[in-house]
mmCIF file of C-alpha atoms in Angstrom:
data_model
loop_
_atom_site.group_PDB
_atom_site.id
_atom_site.type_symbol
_atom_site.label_atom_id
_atom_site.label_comp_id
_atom_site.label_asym_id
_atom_site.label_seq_id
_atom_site.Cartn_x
_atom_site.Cartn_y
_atom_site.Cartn_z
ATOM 1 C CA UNK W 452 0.136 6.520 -4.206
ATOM 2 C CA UNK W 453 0.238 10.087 -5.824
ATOM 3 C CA UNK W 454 3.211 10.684 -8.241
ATOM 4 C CA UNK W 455 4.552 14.805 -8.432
ATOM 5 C CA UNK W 456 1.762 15.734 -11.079
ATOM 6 C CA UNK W 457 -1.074 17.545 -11.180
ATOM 7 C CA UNK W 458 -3.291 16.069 -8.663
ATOM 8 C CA UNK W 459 -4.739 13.114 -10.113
ATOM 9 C CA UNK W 460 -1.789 10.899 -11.429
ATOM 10 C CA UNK W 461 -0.758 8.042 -9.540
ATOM 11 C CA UNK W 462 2.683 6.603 -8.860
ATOM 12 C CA UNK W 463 5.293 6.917 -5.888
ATOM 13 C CA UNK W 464 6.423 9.078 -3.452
ATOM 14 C CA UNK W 465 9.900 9.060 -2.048
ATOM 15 C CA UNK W 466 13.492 8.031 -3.031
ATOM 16 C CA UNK W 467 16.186 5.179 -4.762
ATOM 17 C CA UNK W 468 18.426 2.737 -6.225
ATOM 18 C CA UNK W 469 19.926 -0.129 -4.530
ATOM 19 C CA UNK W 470 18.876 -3.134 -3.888
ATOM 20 C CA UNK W 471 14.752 -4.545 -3.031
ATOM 21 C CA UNK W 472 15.599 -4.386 0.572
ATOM 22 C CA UNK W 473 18.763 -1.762 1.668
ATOM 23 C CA UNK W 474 18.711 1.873 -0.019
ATOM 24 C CA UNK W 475 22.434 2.459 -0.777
ATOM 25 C CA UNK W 476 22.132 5.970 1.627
ATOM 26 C CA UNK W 477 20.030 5.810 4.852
ATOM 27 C CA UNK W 478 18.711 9.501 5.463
ATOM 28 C CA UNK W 479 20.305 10.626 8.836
ATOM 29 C CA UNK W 480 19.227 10.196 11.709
ATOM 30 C CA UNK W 481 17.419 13.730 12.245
ATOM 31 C CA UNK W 482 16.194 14.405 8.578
ATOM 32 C CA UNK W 483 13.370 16.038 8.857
ATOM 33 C CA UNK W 484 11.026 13.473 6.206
ATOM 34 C CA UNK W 485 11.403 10.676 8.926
ATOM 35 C CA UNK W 486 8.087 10.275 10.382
ATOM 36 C CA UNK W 487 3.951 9.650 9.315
ATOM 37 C CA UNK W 488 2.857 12.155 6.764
ATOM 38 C CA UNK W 489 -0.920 12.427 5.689
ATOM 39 C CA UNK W 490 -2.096 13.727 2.459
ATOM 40 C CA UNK W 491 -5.778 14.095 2.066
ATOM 41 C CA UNK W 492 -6.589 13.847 -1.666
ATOM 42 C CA UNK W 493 -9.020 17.056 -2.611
ATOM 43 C CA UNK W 494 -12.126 16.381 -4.349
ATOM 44 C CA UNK W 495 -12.166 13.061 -2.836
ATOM 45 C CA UNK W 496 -12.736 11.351 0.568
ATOM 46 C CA UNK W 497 -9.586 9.150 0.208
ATOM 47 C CA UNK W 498 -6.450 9.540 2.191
ATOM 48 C CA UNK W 499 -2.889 8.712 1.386
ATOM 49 C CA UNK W 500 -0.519 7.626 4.788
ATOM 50 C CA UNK W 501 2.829 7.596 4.541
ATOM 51 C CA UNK W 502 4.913 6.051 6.508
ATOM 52 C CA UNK W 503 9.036 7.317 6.412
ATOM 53 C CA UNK W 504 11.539 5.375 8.121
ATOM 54 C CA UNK W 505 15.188 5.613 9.534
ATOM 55 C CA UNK W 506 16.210 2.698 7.702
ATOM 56 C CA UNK W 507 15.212 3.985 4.205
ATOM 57 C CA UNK W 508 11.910 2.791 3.651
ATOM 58 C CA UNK W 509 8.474 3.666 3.447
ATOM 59 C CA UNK W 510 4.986 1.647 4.092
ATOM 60 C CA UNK W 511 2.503 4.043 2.182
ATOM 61 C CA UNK W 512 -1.129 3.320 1.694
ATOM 62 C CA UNK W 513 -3.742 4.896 -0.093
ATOM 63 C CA UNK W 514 -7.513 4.081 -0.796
ATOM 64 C CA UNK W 515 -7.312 -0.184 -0.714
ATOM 65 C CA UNK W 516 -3.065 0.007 -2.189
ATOM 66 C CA UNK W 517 -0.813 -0.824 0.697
ATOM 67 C CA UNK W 518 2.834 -0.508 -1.250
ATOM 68 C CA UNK W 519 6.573 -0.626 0.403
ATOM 69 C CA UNK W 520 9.352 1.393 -1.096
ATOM 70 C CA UNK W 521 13.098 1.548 -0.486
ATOM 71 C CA UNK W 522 14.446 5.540 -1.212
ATOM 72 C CA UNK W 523 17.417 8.054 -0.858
ATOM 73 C CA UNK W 524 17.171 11.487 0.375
ATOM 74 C CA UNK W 525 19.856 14.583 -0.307
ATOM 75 C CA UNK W 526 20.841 14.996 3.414
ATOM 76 C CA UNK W 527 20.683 19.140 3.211
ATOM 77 C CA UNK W 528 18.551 21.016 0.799
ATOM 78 C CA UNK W 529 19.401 22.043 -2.338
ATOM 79 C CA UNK W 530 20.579 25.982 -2.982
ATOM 80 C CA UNK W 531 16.525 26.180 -3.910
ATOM 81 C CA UNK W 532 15.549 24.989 -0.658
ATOM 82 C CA UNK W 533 14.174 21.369 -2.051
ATOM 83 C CA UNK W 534 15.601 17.881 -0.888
ATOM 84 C CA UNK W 535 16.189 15.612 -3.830
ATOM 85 C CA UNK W 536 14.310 12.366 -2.750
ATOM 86 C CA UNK W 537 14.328 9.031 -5.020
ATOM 87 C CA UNK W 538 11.871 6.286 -4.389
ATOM 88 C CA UNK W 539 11.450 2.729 -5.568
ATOM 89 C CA UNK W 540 8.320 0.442 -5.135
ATOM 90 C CA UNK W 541 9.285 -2.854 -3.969
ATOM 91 C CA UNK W 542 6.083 -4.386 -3.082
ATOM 92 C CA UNK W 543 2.637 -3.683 -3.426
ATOM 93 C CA UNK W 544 -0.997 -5.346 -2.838
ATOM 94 C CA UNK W 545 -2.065 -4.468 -6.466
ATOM 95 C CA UNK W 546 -5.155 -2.975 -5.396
ATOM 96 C CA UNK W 547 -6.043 0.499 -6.313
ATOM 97 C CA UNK W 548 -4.858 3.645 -4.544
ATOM 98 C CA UNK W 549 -7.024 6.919 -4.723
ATOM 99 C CA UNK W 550 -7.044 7.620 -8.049
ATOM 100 C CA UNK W 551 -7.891 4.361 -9.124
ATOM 101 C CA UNK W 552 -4.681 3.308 -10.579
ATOM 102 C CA UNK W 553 -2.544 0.246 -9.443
ATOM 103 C CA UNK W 554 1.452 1.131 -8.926
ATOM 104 C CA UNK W 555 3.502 -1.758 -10.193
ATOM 105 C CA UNK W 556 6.921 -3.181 -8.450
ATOM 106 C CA UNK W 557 9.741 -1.524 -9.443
ATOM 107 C CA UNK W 558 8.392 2.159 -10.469
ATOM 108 C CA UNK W 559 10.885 4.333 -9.488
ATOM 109 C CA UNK W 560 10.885 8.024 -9.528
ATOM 110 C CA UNK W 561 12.952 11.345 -8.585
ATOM 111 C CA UNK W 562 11.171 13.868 -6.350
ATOM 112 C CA UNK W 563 11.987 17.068 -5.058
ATOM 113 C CA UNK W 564 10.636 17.284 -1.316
ATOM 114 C CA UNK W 565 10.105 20.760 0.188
ATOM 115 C CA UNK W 566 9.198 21.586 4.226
ATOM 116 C CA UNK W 567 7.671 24.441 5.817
ATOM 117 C CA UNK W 568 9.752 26.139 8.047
ATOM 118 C CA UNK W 569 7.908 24.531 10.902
ATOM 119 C CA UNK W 570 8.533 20.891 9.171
ATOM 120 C CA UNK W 571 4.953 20.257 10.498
ATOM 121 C CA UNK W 572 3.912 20.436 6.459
ATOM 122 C CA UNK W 573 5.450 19.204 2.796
ATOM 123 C CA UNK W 574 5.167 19.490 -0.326
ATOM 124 C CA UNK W 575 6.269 17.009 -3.453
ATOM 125 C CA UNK W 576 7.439 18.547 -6.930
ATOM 126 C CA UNK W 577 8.182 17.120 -9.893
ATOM 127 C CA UNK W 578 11.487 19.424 -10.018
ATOM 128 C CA UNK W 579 13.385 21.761 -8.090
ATOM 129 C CA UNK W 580 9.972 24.659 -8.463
ATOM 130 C CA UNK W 581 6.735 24.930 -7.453
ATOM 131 C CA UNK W 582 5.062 24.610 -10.624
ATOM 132 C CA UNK W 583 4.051 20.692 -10.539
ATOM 133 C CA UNK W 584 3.446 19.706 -7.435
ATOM 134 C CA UNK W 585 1.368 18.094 -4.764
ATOM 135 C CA UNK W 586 0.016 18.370 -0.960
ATOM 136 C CA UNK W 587 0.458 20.029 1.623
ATOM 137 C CA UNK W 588 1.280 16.493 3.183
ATOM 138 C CA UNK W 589 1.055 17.200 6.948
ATOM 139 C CA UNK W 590 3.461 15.608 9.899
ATOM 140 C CA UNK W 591 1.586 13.244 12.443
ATOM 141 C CA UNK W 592 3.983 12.416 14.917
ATOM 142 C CA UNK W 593 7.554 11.003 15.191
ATOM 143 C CA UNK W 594 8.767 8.183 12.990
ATOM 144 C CA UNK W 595 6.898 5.036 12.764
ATOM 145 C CA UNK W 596 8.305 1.631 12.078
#
């Protein structure tokens, strides 16, 4: 999985607290990061899938990693125009993802999500600007389970 640095770094993608299996804030019903995003790493032939659900998970995988992660999303966008997005691994096959690197249970970390005005494409910052960030991640279809 691809953390919010410059390309190469590995970690997580999405949002939260809670516990392993409920995030304390489902995203609502509409949001517009519910669905299957794809991220084709550049320089590589690897692809990242991820997989955003209603209930407040994700199913990601990328090169051989398969990992799960439980997050929280800001329901409206920030006065910048980014969604605040927290994500937790809670399992994970402990194989390696497209950079090479294995994500371990329990990494957590605080994204800043933003969406074309089409939501058809994102992007994934390490803060609320556009100076550290990855993608375009682009929308397949409607929310997978």
């Amino acid at each position: 999985m691809r953390a919010v640095l410059p390309a190469a770094a590995a970690a997580a993608l999405l949002v939260l607290g809670g516990s392993a299996a409920d995030p304390p804030h489902k995203p609502k019903t509409n949001h517009p990061i519910l669905g299957t995003w794809i991220f084709a790493v550049p320089d590589t032939d690897c692809e990242e899938t991820y997989y955003v659900r209603q209930d407040g998970t994700t199913l990601v995988t990328s090169g051989e990693e398969v990992a799960e992660s439980v997050y929280e999303i800001a329901d409206e966008p920030s006065a910048k125009g980014f969604y605040r997005n927290i994500d937790r691994i809670v399992k994970d096959n402990g194989k390696p993802d497209c950079a090479g690197s294995i994500t371990k249970v329990g990494t957590e970390v605080t994204n800043y999500v933003r969406f074309h005005p089409s939501f058809d494409l994102m992007i994934i910052c390490q803060d609320e600007s556009l100076k550290s960030c990855f993608g375009p991640l682009y929308r397949l279809g409607g929310e997978s389970s």
